[in-house]
Amino acid sequence: MDRDSDRENQSGTAAASDRDDTPRDDRGDSARFAAPRSTDRDDRPRGDADRGERRGFADRGVRARDDRSRGGSESGPRSGDFGGDDRRRGGEGARTMGGRPDDRRAARPEEPDLPEDVVASDLDPAVRRDLLSLDKNNADSVARHMVMAVELLEDDPRLALSHARAARQRAGRIAVVRETAGVVAYHAEEWAEALSELRTARRMSGGAGLLAVMADCERGLGRPERAIELGRSEEAQTLEGDEAAELRMVVAGARMDLGQFDQAVVTLQACDLDPSRTGSPAARLFYAYADALVAAGRTDEGLQWFLNAAAADLDDETDAEERATELTGDAQ
């Protein structure tokens, strides 16, 4: 397994081999906006921006059975260049003496159980192709763990993380496996582990990766300045559309962490801030903008953008209408 020079000084977690130099935030405080999370929350501190909405980052690269995971059409980073080195070093994809697959990989006591009805073919075919460097039995187990990680992500993120870690232990040289482990760790609010895994996936596959998730992990670790730096990076300039908007929302949230409310408002202002738009990405962007406006003392404008968010929120994912009602009641 490859190791980063940045090592996380965290304990009590089966974190990735690449580690950051900051202790893991063990607070697990659900009231924090440390992870992009749903905007329909009752414990939301006023004047703190939404952190990008975790729904926008779920399940990249992995599609579970019957397309039950959101965003499963993306196949994630490719990682076809790692199989040869794996076999030479006896890592994932290694063969036993004589060149035959190692059938003894089937059971590992530290791994969570895999239901019999979960099969490798439940995984997105594009992702399964990334596992071709592994021996067949190991690839099958990795794929099944990845399927379970996605299926459990919403209801049991801790168990989902156990499956993602199991896949990583078996196939740590496959970029999409590391990216999946990072995304699942992020949902489980293991900020340091998520950041480490996503950094590793980026080194393997190149590109901007899940830059917004990485920036939000920095916020979860109490480092908003680093989140802002990521927003200024060269990689950030390559993002477009919803990915760019997600990063802007995270950076705006980091500005609000620092009490820089006017700067947060400016960060969110772009051509996609169009009240005629509808759908989840638009609703979350409008909501974050409204929140920043209210925090900056521009309540009337904030009220209008909460109304815009409510109108755009076709799936009722946010509490924008409730926020608008609260502001109207305060005005009366």
mmCIF file of C-alpha atoms in Angstrom, residues 30-305:
data_model
loop_
_atom_site.group_PDB
_atom_site.id
_atom_site.type_symbol
_atom_site.label_atom_id
_atom_site.label_comp_id
_atom_site.label_asym_id
_atom_site.label_seq_id
_atom_site.Cartn_x
_atom_site.Cartn_y
_atom_site.Cartn_z
ATOM 1 C CA SER A 30 -24.438 16.258 14.154
ATOM 2 C CA ALA A 31 -25.270 19.922 14.709
ATOM 3 C CA ARG A 32 -22.090 20.993 12.942
ATOM 4 C CA PHE A 33 -22.083 21.661 9.222
ATOM 5 C CA ALA A 34 -18.714 19.966 8.994
ATOM 6 C CA ALA A 35 -19.974 17.717 6.213
ATOM 7 C CA PRO A 36 -22.190 18.828 3.368
ATOM 8 C CA ARG A 37 -25.458 17.602 4.696
ATOM 9 C CA SER A 38 -29.168 17.979 4.215
ATOM 10 C CA THR A 39 -30.509 21.489 4.601
ATOM 11 C CA ASP A 40 -33.719 20.320 6.299
ATOM 12 C CA ARG A 41 -32.246 20.497 9.798
ATOM 13 C CA ASP A 42 -33.725 21.812 13.018
ATOM 14 C CA ASP A 43 -30.396 22.321 14.809
ATOM 15 C CA ARG A 44 -28.949 24.704 12.240
ATOM 16 C CA PRO A 45 -26.986 27.582 13.783
ATOM 17 C CA ARG A 46 -28.234 30.781 12.164
ATOM 18 C CA GLY A 47 -25.655 32.538 10.035
ATOM 19 C CA ASP A 48 -23.758 29.375 9.054
ATOM 20 C CA ALA A 49 -23.820 28.358 5.419
ATOM 21 C CA ASP A 50 -24.857 24.942 4.208
ATOM 22 C CA ARG A 51 -21.792 22.882 3.435
ATOM 23 C CA GLY A 52 -22.586 21.761 -0.051
ATOM 24 C CA GLU A 53 -25.294 19.167 0.698
ATOM 25 C CA ARG A 54 -23.973 15.637 0.960
ATOM 26 C CA ARG A 55 -26.488 14.358 -1.583
ATOM 27 C CA GLY A 56 -24.442 16.088 -4.253
ATOM 28 C CA PHE A 57 -21.434 13.879 -3.558
ATOM 29 C CA ALA A 58 -22.992 10.487 -2.893
ATOM 30 C CA ASP A 59 -22.035 7.311 -4.663
ATOM 31 C CA ARG A 60 -19.629 8.666 -7.274
ATOM 32 C CA GLY A 61 -18.295 5.816 -9.310
ATOM 33 C CA VAL A 62 -20.527 3.144 -7.811
ATOM 34 C CA ARG A 63 -24.010 2.058 -8.789
ATOM 35 C CA ALA A 64 -25.758 -0.410 -6.520
ATOM 36 C CA ARG A 65 -28.465 -2.883 -7.448
ATOM 37 C CA ASP A 66 -31.461 -1.616 -9.377
ATOM 38 C CA ASP A 67 -29.835 1.829 -9.566
ATOM 39 C CA ARG A 68 -30.822 2.452 -5.970
ATOM 40 C CA SER A 69 -27.826 4.679 -5.305
ATOM 41 C CA ARG A 70 -27.956 8.283 -6.370
ATOM 42 C CA GLY A 71 -25.546 9.579 -8.969
ATOM 43 C CA GLY A 72 -24.581 6.084 -10.040
ATOM 44 C CA SER A 73 -24.247 6.903 -13.720
ATOM 45 C CA GLU A 74 -20.755 8.272 -13.183
ATOM 46 C CA SER A 75 -18.029 5.697 -13.333
ATOM 47 C CA GLY A 76 -15.432 7.643 -11.364
ATOM 48 C CA PRO A 77 -11.681 7.620 -11.897
ATOM 49 C CA ARG A 78 -10.110 4.917 -13.984
ATOM 50 C CA SER A 79 -7.240 2.959 -12.517
ATOM 51 C CA GLY A 80 -6.089 0.448 -15.099
ATOM 52 C CA ASP A 81 -2.379 1.101 -14.604
ATOM 53 C CA PHE A 82 -2.000 -0.443 -11.165
ATOM 54 C CA GLY A 83 -2.509 -4.148 -11.766
ATOM 55 C CA GLY A 84 1.005 -4.957 -12.881
ATOM 56 C CA ASP A 85 2.680 -3.435 -9.863
ATOM 57 C CA ASP A 86 0.165 -5.153 -7.571
ATOM 58 C CA ARG A 87 1.188 -8.563 -8.838
ATOM 59 C CA ARG A 88 4.912 -7.864 -8.670
ATOM 60 C CA ARG A 89 4.683 -6.726 -5.052
ATOM 61 C CA GLY A 90 2.197 -9.321 -3.892
ATOM 62 C CA GLY A 91 -0.491 -6.753 -3.191
ATOM 63 C CA GLU A 92 -4.044 -6.681 -4.434
ATOM 64 C CA GLY A 93 -4.272 -8.907 -7.471
ATOM 65 C CA ALA A 94 -1.302 -10.988 -6.330
ATOM 66 C CA ARG A 95 -1.038 -14.636 -7.336
ATOM 67 C CA THR A 96 0.087 -17.535 -5.211
ATOM 68 C CA MET A 97 3.075 -19.684 -6.015
ATOM 69 C CA GLY A 98 2.550 -21.428 -9.306
ATOM 70 C CA GLY A 99 0.501 -18.587 -10.766
ATOM 71 C CA ARG A 100 -2.908 -19.742 -9.553
ATOM 72 C CA PRO A 101 -5.340 -17.340 -7.853
ATOM 73 C CA ASP A 102 -5.253 -17.227 -4.081
ATOM 74 C CA ASP A 103 -8.625 -18.710 -3.117
ATOM 75 C CA ARG A 104 -7.911 -18.157 0.540
ATOM 76 C CA ARG A 105 -8.904 -14.488 0.291
ATOM 77 C CA ALA A 106 -12.572 -15.396 0.689
ATOM 78 C CA ALA A 107 -12.779 -14.873 4.452
ATOM 79 C CA ARG A 108 -11.190 -12.223 6.635
ATOM 80 C CA PRO A 109 -12.366 -12.058 10.250
ATOM 81 C CA GLU A 110 -12.246 -8.262 10.485
ATOM 82 C CA GLU A 111 -14.520 -7.768 7.504
ATOM 83 C CA PRO A 112 -18.285 -7.268 7.810
ATOM 84 C CA ASP A 113 -20.481 -10.058 6.536
ATOM 85 C CA LEU A 114 -21.628 -10.011 2.927
ATOM 86 C CA PRO A 115 -25.248 -11.057 2.278
ATOM 87 C CA GLU A 116 -25.460 -13.971 -0.126
ATOM 88 C CA ASP A 117 -27.806 -12.105 -2.439
ATOM 89 C CA VAL A 118 -25.201 -9.360 -3.048
ATOM 90 C CA VAL A 119 -23.169 -10.265 -6.117
ATOM 91 C CA ALA A 120 -20.340 -8.594 -8.007
ATOM 92 C CA SER A 121 -22.593 -7.951 -11.009
ATOM 93 C CA ASP A 122 -24.573 -5.506 -8.850
ATOM 94 C CA LEU A 123 -21.660 -3.085 -9.263
ATOM 95 C CA ASP A 124 -21.519 -0.667 -12.174
ATOM 96 C CA PRO A 125 -19.765 -2.476 -15.080
ATOM 97 C CA ALA A 126 -17.426 0.472 -15.638
ATOM 98 C CA VAL A 127 -16.242 0.212 -12.038
ATOM 99 C CA ARG A 128 -15.918 -3.570 -12.243
ATOM 100 C CA ARG A 129 -13.519 -3.106 -15.151
ATOM 101 C CA ASP A 130 -11.226 -1.240 -12.779
ATOM 102 C CA LEU A 131 -11.003 -4.413 -10.703
ATOM 103 C CA LEU A 132 -9.700 -6.600 -13.543
ATOM 104 C CA SER A 133 -6.152 -6.384 -12.196
ATOM 105 C CA LEU A 134 -7.271 -8.392 -9.150
ATOM 106 C CA ASP A 135 -7.604 -12.144 -9.043
ATOM 107 C CA LYS A 136 -11.167 -13.258 -9.628
ATOM 108 C CA ASN A 137 -12.079 -14.202 -6.054
ATOM 109 C CA ASN A 138 -10.643 -11.002 -4.628
ATOM 110 C CA ALA A 139 -12.299 -8.846 -7.290
ATOM 111 C CA ASP A 140 -15.610 -10.488 -6.472
ATOM 112 C CA SER A 141 -15.280 -9.698 -2.756
ATOM 113 C CA VAL A 142 -14.152 -6.126 -3.417
ATOM 114 C CA ALA A 143 -17.087 -5.508 -5.734
ATOM 115 C CA ARG A 144 -19.576 -6.911 -3.219
ATOM 116 C CA HIS A 145 -18.155 -4.780 -0.401
ATOM 117 C CA MET A 146 -18.411 -1.695 -2.630
ATOM 118 C CA VAL A 147 -22.044 -2.498 -3.420
ATOM 119 C CA MET A 148 -22.827 -2.814 0.280
ATOM 120 C CA ALA A 149 -21.004 0.433 1.059
ATOM 121 C CA VAL A 150 -23.282 2.283 -1.349
ATOM 122 C CA GLU A 151 -26.482 0.562 -0.285
ATOM 123 C CA LEU A 152 -25.847 1.285 3.405
ATOM 124 C CA LEU A 153 -24.569 4.824 2.931
ATOM 125 C CA GLU A 154 -27.832 6.568 3.753
ATOM 126 C CA ASP A 155 -29.149 4.383 6.579
ATOM 127 C CA ASP A 156 -25.987 3.111 8.287
ATOM 128 C CA PRO A 157 -22.899 5.106 7.273
ATOM 129 C CA ARG A 158 -20.746 3.432 9.931
ATOM 130 C CA LEU A 159 -21.429 -0.058 8.586
ATOM 131 C CA ALA A 160 -21.045 1.305 5.060
ATOM 132 C CA LEU A 161 -17.607 2.521 6.099
ATOM 133 C CA SER A 162 -16.704 -0.944 7.374
ATOM 134 C CA HIS A 163 -17.459 -2.355 3.932
ATOM 135 C CA ALA A 164 -15.530 0.444 2.211
ATOM 136 C CA ARG A 165 -12.542 -0.215 4.457
ATOM 137 C CA ALA A 166 -12.734 -3.929 3.661
ATOM 138 C CA ALA A 167 -12.665 -3.135 -0.062
ATOM 139 C CA ARG A 168 -9.711 -0.804 0.468
ATOM 140 C CA GLN A 169 -7.766 -3.410 2.438
ATOM 141 C CA ARG A 170 -8.199 -5.840 -0.428
ATOM 142 C CA ALA A 171 -7.644 -3.404 -3.302
ATOM 143 C CA GLY A 172 -5.810 -0.369 -2.002
ATOM 144 C CA ARG A 173 -4.050 0.225 -5.324
ATOM 145 C CA ILE A 174 -7.258 0.745 -7.264
ATOM 146 C CA ALA A 175 -8.143 4.442 -7.517
ATOM 147 C CA VAL A 176 -11.918 4.021 -7.622
ATOM 148 C CA VAL A 177 -11.766 1.867 -4.488
ATOM 149 C CA ARG A 178 -9.842 4.574 -2.642
ATOM 150 C CA GLU A 179 -12.235 7.247 -3.897
ATOM 151 C CA THR A 180 -15.226 5.208 -2.755
ATOM 152 C CA ALA A 181 -13.611 4.708 0.649
ATOM 153 C CA GLY A 182 -13.087 8.461 0.864
ATOM 154 C CA VAL A 183 -16.665 9.332 -0.018
ATOM 155 C CA VAL A 184 -18.065 6.805 2.457
ATOM 156 C CA ALA A 185 -15.717 8.008 5.210
ATOM 157 C CA TYR A 186 -16.907 11.528 4.481
ATOM 158 C CA HIS A 187 -20.535 10.510 4.967
ATOM 159 C CA ALA A 188 -19.543 8.807 8.222
ATOM 160 C CA GLU A 189 -17.973 12.123 9.332
ATOM 161 C CA GLU A 190 -14.460 10.679 9.437
ATOM 162 C CA TRP A 191 -12.997 13.836 7.951
ATOM 163 C CA ALA A 192 -9.292 12.976 8.202
ATOM 164 C CA GLU A 193 -9.738 9.494 6.782
ATOM 165 C CA ALA A 194 -11.900 10.806 3.954
ATOM 166 C CA LEU A 195 -9.373 13.483 3.075
ATOM 167 C CA SER A 196 -6.521 10.991 3.073
ATOM 168 C CA GLU A 197 -8.372 8.548 0.807
ATOM 169 C CA LEU A 198 -9.429 11.232 -1.661
ATOM 170 C CA ARG A 199 -5.910 12.640 -1.835
ATOM 171 C CA THR A 200 -4.624 9.170 -2.615
ATOM 172 C CA ALA A 201 -7.255 8.631 -5.310
ATOM 173 C CA ARG A 202 -6.284 11.935 -6.919
ATOM 174 C CA ARG A 203 -2.599 10.960 -6.998
ATOM 175 C CA MET A 204 -3.516 7.699 -8.660
ATOM 176 C CA SER A 205 -5.941 9.011 -11.246
ATOM 177 C CA GLY A 206 -5.087 12.696 -11.683
ATOM 178 C CA GLY A 207 -7.609 15.443 -12.229
ATOM 179 C CA ALA A 208 -9.495 17.607 -9.769
ATOM 180 C CA GLY A 209 -11.221 14.657 -8.130
ATOM 181 C CA LEU A 210 -13.843 15.396 -5.501
ATOM 182 C CA LEU A 211 -12.341 18.747 -4.650
ATOM 183 C CA ALA A 212 -15.483 20.071 -2.948
ATOM 184 C CA VAL A 213 -15.592 17.050 -0.647
ATOM 185 C CA MET A 214 -11.923 17.486 0.188
ATOM 186 C CA ALA A 215 -12.466 21.155 0.970
ATOM 187 C CA ASP A 216 -15.394 20.287 3.192
ATOM 188 C CA CYS A 217 -13.278 17.732 5.034
ATOM 189 C CA GLU A 218 -10.874 20.572 5.822
ATOM 190 C CA ARG A 219 -13.806 22.430 7.347
ATOM 191 C CA GLY A 220 -14.746 19.368 9.355
ATOM 192 C CA LEU A 221 -11.183 19.288 10.695
ATOM 193 C CA GLY A 222 -11.534 22.917 11.769
ATOM 194 C CA ARG A 223 -9.331 24.287 8.976
ATOM 195 C CA PRO A 224 -11.545 26.652 6.935
ATOM 196 C CA GLU A 225 -8.505 28.491 5.626
ATOM 197 C CA ARG A 226 -7.343 25.328 3.861
ATOM 198 C CA ALA A 227 -10.801 24.905 2.343
ATOM 199 C CA ILE A 228 -10.512 28.417 0.916
ATOM 200 C CA GLU A 229 -7.050 27.611 -0.452
ATOM 201 C CA LEU A 230 -8.456 24.589 -2.282
ATOM 202 C CA GLY A 231 -11.089 26.854 -3.769
ATOM 203 C CA ARG A 232 -8.304 29.012 -5.181
ATOM 204 C CA SER A 233 -6.240 26.119 -6.540
ATOM 205 C CA GLU A 234 -5.476 25.489 -10.196
ATOM 206 C CA GLU A 235 -7.572 22.346 -10.079
ATOM 207 C CA ALA A 236 -10.555 24.359 -8.876
ATOM 208 C CA GLN A 237 -10.348 26.503 -11.991
ATOM 209 C CA THR A 238 -10.953 23.436 -14.145
ATOM 210 C CA LEU A 239 -14.325 22.663 -12.546
ATOM 211 C CA GLU A 240 -17.538 23.552 -14.342
ATOM 212 C CA GLY A 241 -21.265 23.419 -13.762
ATOM 213 C CA ASP A 242 -22.570 21.785 -10.609
ATOM 214 C CA GLU A 243 -19.083 20.683 -9.501
ATOM 215 C CA ALA A 244 -17.906 24.283 -9.518
ATOM 216 C CA ALA A 245 -21.060 25.360 -7.670
ATOM 217 C CA GLU A 246 -20.526 22.679 -5.011
ATOM 218 C CA LEU A 247 -17.025 23.971 -4.358
ATOM 219 C CA ARG A 248 -18.271 27.561 -4.174
ATOM 220 C CA MET A 249 -20.819 26.533 -1.549
ATOM 221 C CA VAL A 250 -18.127 24.875 0.543
ATOM 222 C CA VAL A 251 -15.795 27.861 0.235
ATOM 223 C CA ALA A 252 -18.648 30.206 1.160
ATOM 224 C CA GLY A 253 -19.289 28.053 4.218
ATOM 225 C CA ALA A 254 -15.606 28.316 5.128
ATOM 226 C CA ARG A 255 -15.862 32.092 4.839
ATOM 227 C CA MET A 256 -18.820 32.011 7.209
ATOM 228 C CA ASP A 257 -16.867 29.829 9.630
ATOM 229 C CA LEU A 258 -14.429 32.733 9.804
ATOM 230 C CA GLY A 259 -17.186 35.325 10.193
ATOM 231 C CA GLN A 260 -16.571 36.673 6.689
ATOM 232 C CA PHE A 261 -20.226 36.923 5.723
ATOM 233 C CA ASP A 262 -19.923 39.537 2.975
ATOM 234 C CA GLN A 263 -17.161 37.516 1.310
ATOM 235 C CA ALA A 264 -19.376 34.440 1.491
ATOM 236 C CA VAL A 265 -22.086 36.292 -0.406
ATOM 237 C CA VAL A 266 -19.632 37.350 -3.104
ATOM 238 C CA THR A 267 -18.244 33.801 -3.383
ATOM 239 C CA LEU A 268 -21.673 32.472 -4.332
ATOM 240 C CA GLN A 269 -22.436 35.098 -6.944
ATOM 241 C CA ALA A 270 -22.086 33.661 -10.450
ATOM 242 C CA CYS A 271 -24.090 33.223 -13.625
ATOM 243 C CA ASP A 272 -25.720 30.037 -12.330
ATOM 244 C CA LEU A 273 -27.425 32.042 -9.579
ATOM 245 C CA ASP A 274 -30.493 32.240 -11.805
ATOM 246 C CA PRO A 275 -33.886 32.157 -10.025
ATOM 247 C CA SER A 276 -35.515 30.553 -13.070
ATOM 248 C CA ARG A 277 -33.560 27.338 -12.472
ATOM 249 C CA THR A 278 -35.120 24.351 -10.717
ATOM 250 C CA GLY A 279 -33.873 21.067 -9.319
ATOM 251 C CA SER A 280 -31.712 19.935 -6.423
ATOM 252 C CA PRO A 281 -28.414 21.666 -7.375
ATOM 253 C CA ALA A 282 -30.189 24.980 -7.926
ATOM 254 C CA ALA A 283 -32.225 24.685 -4.724
ATOM 255 C CA ARG A 284 -29.120 24.026 -2.625
ATOM 256 C CA LEU A 285 -27.201 26.882 -4.241
ATOM 257 C CA PHE A 286 -30.081 29.318 -3.691
ATOM 258 C CA TYR A 287 -30.413 28.131 -0.103
ATOM 259 C CA ALA A 288 -26.712 28.669 0.611
ATOM 260 C CA TYR A 289 -26.897 32.126 -0.958
ATOM 261 C CA ALA A 290 -29.968 33.024 1.108
ATOM 262 C CA ASP A 291 -28.250 31.831 4.271
ATOM 263 C CA ALA A 292 -25.194 33.962 3.522
ATOM 264 C CA LEU A 293 -27.325 37.020 2.779
ATOM 265 C CA VAL A 294 -29.170 36.698 6.090
ATOM 266 C CA ALA A 295 -25.888 36.238 7.956
ATOM 267 C CA ALA A 296 -24.584 39.394 6.268
ATOM 268 C CA GLY A 297 -27.597 41.327 7.514
ATOM 269 C CA ARG A 298 -29.365 41.480 4.135
ATOM 270 C CA THR A 299 -32.532 39.858 5.414
ATOM 271 C CA ASP A 300 -34.940 41.037 2.726
ATOM 272 C CA GLU A 301 -32.729 39.668 -0.034
ATOM 273 C CA GLY A 302 -32.207 36.494 1.946
ATOM 274 C CA LEU A 303 -35.955 36.021 2.249
ATOM 275 C CA GLN A 304 -36.357 36.313 -1.509
ATOM 276 C CA TRP A 305 -33.673 33.720 -2.150
#
